[in-house]
Tab-separated table of N, CA, C and O in Angstrom:
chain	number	residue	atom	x	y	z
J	16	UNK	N	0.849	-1.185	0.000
J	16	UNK	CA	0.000	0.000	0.000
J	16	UNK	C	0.888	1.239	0.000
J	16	UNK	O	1.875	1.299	0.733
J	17	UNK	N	0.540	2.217	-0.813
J	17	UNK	CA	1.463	3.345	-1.032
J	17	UNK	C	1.427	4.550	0.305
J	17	UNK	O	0.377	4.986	0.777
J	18	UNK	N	2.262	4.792	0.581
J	18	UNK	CA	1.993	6.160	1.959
J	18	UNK	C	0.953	7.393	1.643
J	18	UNK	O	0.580	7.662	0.501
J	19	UNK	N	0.560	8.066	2.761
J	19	UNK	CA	-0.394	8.624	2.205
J	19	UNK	C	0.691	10.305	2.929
J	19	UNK	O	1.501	10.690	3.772
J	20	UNK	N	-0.176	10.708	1.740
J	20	UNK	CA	0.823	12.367	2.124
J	20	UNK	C	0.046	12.725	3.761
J	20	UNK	O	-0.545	11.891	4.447
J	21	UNK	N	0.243	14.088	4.082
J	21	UNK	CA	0.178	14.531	4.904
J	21	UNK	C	-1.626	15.121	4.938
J	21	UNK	O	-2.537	14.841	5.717
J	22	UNK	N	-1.584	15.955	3.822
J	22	UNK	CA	-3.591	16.330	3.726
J	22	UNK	C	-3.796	15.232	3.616
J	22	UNK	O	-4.866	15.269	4.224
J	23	UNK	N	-3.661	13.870	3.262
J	23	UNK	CA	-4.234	13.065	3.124
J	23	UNK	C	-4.723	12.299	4.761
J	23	UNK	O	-5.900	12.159	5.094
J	24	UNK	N	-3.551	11.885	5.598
J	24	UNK	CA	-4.174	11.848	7.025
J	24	UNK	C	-4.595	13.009	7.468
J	24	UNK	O	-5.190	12.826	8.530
J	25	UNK	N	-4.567	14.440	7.079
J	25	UNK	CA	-5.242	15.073	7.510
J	25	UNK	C	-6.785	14.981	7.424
J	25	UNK	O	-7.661	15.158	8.270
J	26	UNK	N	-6.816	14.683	6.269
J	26	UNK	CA	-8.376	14.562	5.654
J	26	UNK	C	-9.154	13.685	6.343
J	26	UNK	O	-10.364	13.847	6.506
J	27	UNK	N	-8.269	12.390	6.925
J	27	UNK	CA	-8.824	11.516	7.316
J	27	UNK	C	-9.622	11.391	8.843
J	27	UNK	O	-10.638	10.910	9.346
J	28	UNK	N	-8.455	12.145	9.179
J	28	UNK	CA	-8.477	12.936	10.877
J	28	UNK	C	-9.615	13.476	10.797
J	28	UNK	O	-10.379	13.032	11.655
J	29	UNK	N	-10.066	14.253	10.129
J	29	UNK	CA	-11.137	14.764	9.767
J	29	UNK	C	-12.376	14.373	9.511
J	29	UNK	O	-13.334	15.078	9.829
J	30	UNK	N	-12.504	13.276	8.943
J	30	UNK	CA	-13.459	12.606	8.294
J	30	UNK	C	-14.054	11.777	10.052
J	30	UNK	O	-15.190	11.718	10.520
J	31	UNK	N	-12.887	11.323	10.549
J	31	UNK	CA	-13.122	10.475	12.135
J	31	UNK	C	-13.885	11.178	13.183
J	31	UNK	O	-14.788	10.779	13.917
J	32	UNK	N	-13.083	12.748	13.031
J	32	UNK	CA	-13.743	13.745	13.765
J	32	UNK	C	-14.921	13.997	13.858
J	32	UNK	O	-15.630	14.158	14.851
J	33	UNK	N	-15.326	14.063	11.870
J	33	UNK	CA	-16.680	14.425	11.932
J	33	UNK	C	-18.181	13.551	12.221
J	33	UNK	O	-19.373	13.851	12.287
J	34	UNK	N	-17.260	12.155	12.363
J	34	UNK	CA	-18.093	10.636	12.607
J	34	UNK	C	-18.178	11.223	14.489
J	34	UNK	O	-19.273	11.327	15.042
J	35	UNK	N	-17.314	11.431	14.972
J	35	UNK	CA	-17.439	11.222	16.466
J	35	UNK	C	-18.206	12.446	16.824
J	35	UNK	O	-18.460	12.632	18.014
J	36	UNK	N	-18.429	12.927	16.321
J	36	UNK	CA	-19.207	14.893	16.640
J	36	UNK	C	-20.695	14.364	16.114
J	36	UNK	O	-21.685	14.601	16.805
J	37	UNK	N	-20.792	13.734	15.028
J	37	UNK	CA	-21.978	13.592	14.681
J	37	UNK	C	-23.009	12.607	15.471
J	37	UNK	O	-24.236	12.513	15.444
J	38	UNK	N	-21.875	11.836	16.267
J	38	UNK	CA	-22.910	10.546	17.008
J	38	UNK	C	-24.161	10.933	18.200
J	38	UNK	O	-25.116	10.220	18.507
J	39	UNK	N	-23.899	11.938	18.600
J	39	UNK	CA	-25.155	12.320	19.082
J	39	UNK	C	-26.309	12.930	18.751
J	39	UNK	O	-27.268	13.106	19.503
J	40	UNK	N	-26.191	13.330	17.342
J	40	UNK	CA	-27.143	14.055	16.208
J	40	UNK	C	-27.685	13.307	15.677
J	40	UNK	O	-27.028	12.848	14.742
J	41	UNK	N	-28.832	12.812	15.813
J	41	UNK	CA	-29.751	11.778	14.884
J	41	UNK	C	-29.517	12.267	13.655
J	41	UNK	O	-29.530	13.497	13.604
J	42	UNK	N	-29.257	11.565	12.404
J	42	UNK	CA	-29.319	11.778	11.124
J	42	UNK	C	-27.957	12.429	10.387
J	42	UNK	O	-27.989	12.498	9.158
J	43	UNK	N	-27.089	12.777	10.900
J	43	UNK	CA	-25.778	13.357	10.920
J	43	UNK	C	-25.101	12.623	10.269
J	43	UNK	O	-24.297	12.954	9.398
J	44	UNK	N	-25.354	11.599	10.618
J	44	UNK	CA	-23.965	10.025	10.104
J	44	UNK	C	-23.853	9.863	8.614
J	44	UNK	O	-22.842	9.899	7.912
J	45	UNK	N	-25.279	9.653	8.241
J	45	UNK	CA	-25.556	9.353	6.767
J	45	UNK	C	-25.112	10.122	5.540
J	45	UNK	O	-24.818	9.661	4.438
J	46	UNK	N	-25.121	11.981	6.133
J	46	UNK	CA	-24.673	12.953	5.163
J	46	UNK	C	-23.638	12.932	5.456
J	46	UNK	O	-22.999	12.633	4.447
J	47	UNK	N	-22.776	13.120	6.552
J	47	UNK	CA	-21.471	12.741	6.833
J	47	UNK	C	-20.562	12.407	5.776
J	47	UNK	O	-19.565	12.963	5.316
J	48	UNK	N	-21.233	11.255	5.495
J	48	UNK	CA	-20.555	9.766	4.984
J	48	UNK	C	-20.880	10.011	3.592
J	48	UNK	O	-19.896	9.727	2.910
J	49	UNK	N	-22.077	10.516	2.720
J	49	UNK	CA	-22.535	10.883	1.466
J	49	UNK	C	-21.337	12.367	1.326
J	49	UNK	O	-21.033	12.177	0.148
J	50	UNK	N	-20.798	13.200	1.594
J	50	UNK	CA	-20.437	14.522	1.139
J	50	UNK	C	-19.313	14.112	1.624
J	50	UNK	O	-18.424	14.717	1.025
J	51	UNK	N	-18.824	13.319	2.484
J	51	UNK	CA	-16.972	12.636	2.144
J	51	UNK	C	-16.585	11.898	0.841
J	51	UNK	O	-15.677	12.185	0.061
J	52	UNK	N	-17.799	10.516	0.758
J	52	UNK	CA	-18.199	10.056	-0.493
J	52	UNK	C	-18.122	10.533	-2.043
J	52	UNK	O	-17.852	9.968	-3.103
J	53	UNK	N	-18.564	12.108	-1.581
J	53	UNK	CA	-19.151	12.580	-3.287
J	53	UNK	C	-17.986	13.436	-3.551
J	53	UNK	O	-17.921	14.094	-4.590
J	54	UNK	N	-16.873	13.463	-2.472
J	54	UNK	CA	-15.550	14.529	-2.469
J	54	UNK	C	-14.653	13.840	-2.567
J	54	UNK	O	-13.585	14.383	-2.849
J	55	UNK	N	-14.680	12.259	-2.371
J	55	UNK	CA	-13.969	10.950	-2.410
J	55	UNK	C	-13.226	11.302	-4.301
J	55	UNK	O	-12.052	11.065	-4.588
J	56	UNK	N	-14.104	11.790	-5.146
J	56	UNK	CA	-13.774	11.536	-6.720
J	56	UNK	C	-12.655	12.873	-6.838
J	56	UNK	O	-11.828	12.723	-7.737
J	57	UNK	N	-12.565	13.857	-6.223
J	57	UNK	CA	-11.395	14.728	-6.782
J	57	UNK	C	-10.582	14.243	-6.988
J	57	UNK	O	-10.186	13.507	-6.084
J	58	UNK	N	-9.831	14.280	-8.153
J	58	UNK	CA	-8.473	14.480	-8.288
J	58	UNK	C	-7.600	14.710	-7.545
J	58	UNK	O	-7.506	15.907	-7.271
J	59	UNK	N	-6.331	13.555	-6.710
J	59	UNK	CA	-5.550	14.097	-5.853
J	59	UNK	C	-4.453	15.573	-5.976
J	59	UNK	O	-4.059	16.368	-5.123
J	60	UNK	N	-4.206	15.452	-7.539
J	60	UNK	CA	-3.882	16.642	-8.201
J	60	UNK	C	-4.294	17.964	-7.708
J	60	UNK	O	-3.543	18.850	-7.301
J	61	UNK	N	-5.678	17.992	-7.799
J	61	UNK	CA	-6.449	19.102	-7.180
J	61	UNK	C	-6.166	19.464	-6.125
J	61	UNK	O	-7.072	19.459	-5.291
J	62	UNK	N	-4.794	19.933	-5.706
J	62	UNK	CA	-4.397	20.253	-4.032
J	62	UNK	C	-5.718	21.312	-3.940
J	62	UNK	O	-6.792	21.010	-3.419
J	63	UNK	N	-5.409	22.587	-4.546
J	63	UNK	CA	-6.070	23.898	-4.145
J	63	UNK	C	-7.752	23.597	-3.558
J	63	UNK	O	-8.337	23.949	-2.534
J	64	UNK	N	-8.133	22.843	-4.658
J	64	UNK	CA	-9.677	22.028	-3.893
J	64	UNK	C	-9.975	21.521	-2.999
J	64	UNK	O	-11.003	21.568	-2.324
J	65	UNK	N	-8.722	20.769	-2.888
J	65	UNK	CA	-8.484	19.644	-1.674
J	65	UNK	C	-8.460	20.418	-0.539
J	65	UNK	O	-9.367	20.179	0.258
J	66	UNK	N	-7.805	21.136	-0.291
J	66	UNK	CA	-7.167	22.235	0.813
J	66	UNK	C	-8.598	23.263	0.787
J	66	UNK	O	-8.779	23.901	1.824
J	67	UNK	N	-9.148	23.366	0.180
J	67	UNK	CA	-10.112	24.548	0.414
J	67	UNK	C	-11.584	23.437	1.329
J	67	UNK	O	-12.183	23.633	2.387
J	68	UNK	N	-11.679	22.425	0.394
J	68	UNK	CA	-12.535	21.942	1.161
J	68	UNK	C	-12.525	21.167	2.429
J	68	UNK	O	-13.433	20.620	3.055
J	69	UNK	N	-11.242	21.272	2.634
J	69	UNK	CA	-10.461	20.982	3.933
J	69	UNK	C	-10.690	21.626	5.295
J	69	UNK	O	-10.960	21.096	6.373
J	70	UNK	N	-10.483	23.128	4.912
J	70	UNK	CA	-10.909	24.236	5.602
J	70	UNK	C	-12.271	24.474	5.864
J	70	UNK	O	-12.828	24.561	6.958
J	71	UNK	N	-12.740	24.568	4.734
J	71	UNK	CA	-14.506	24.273	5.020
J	71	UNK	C	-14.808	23.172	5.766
J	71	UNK	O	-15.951	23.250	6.215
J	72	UNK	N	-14.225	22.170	6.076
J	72	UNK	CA	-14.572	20.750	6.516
J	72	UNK	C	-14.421	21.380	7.771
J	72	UNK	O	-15.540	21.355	8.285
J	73	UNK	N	-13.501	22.014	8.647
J	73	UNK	CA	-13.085	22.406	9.912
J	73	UNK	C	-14.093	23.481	10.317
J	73	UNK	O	-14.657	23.230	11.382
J	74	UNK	N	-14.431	24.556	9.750
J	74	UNK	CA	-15.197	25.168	9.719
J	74	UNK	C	-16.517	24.528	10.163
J	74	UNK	O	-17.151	24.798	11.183
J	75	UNK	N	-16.788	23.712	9.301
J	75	UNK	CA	-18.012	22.560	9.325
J	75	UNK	C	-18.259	22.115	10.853
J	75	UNK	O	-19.236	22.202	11.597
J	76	UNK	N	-16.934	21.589	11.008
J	76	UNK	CA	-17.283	20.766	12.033
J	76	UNK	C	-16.903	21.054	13.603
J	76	UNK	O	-16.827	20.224	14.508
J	77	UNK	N	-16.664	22.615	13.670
J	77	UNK	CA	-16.661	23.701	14.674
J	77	UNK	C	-18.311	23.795	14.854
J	77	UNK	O	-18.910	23.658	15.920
J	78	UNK	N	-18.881	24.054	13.594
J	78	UNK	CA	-20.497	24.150	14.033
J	78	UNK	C	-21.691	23.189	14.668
J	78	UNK	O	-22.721	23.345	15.324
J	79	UNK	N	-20.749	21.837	13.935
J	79	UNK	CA	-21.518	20.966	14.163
J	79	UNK	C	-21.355	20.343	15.897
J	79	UNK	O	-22.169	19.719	16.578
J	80	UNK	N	-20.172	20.746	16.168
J	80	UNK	CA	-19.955	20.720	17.621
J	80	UNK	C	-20.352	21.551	18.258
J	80	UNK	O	-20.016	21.468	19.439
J	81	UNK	N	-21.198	22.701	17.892
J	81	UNK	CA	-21.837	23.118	19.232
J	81	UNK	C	-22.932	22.539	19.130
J	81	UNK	O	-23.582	22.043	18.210
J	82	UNK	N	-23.145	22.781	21.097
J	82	UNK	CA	-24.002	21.822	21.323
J	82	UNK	C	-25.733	22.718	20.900
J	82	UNK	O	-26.756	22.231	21.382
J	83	UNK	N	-25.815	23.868	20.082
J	83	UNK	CA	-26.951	24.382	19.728
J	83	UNK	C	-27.354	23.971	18.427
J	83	UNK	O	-28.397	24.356	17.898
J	84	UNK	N	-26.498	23.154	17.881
J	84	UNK	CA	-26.633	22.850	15.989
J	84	UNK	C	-27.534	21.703	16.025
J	84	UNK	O	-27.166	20.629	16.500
J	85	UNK	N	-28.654	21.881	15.560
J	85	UNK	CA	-29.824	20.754	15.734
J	85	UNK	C	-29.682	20.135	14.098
J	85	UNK	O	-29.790	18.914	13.980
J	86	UNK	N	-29.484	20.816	13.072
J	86	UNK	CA	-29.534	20.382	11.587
J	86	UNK	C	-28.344	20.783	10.647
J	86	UNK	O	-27.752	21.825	10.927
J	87	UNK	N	-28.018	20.202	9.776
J	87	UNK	CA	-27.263	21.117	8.677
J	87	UNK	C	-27.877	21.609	7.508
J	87	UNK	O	-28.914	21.248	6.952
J	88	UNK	N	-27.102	22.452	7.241
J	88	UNK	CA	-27.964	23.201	5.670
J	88	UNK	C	-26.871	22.593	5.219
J	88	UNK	O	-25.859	22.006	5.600
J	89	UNK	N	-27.708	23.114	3.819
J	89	UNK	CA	-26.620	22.861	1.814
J	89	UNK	C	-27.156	23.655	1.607
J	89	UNK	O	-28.124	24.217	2.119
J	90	UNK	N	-26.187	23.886	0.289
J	90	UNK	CA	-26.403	24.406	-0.716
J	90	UNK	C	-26.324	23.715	-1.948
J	90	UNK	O	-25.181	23.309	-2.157
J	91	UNK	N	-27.344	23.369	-3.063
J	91	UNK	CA	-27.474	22.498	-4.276
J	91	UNK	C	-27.791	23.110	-5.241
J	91	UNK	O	-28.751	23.872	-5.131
J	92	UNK	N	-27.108	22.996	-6.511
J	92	UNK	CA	-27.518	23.784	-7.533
J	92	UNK	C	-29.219	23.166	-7.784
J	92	UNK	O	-29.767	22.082	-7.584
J	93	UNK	N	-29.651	24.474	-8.311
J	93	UNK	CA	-31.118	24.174	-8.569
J	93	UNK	C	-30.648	22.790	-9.920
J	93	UNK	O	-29.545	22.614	-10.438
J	94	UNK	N	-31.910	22.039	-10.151
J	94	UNK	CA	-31.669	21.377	-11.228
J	94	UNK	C	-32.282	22.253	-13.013
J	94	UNK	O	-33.390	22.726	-13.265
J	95	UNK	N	-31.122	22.172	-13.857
J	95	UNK	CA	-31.395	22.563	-15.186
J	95	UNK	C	-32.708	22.690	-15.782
J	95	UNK	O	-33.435	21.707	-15.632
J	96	UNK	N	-33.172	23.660	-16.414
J	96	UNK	CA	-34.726	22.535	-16.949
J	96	UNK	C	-34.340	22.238	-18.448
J	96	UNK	O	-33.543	23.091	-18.838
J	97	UNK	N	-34.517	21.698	-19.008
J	97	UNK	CA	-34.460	21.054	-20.293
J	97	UNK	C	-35.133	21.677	-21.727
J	97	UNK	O	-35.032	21.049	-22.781
């Protein structure tokens, strides 16, 4: 198995964090795990992405640790109409 850089256990650290913050939030786990998932396909290339959504991830999960955060929002592009 090849070593993993440094954002890369960072990311991961991260990803653990946001599993252990979420366990007392009913419903938390599932999006969690879907928006690590759907960020899973970048390009490792893509540092600047990588690193930005990195920061947002911390950001993220400052909020989700207080103990007043009952839900999360998104943001989704509307869908196209045809």
């Amino acid at each position: 198995m090849a070593r993993q850089s440094k954002l890369q256990k960072q990311i991961l650290a991260l990803y653990r964090q946001f599993l252990r913050a979420g366990q007392d939030k009913p419903g938390f786990i599932p999006r969690i795990r879907d928006d690590f998932r759907q960020n899973a396909g970048i390009k490792k290339t893509d540092v600047m992405h990588i690193e930005y959504l990195y920061r947002r991830g911390q950001r993220q999960l400052e909020q989700l640790r207080d103990v007043n955060t009952k839900q999360l929002g998104s943001f989704a592009k509307p869908a196209e109409k045809s």
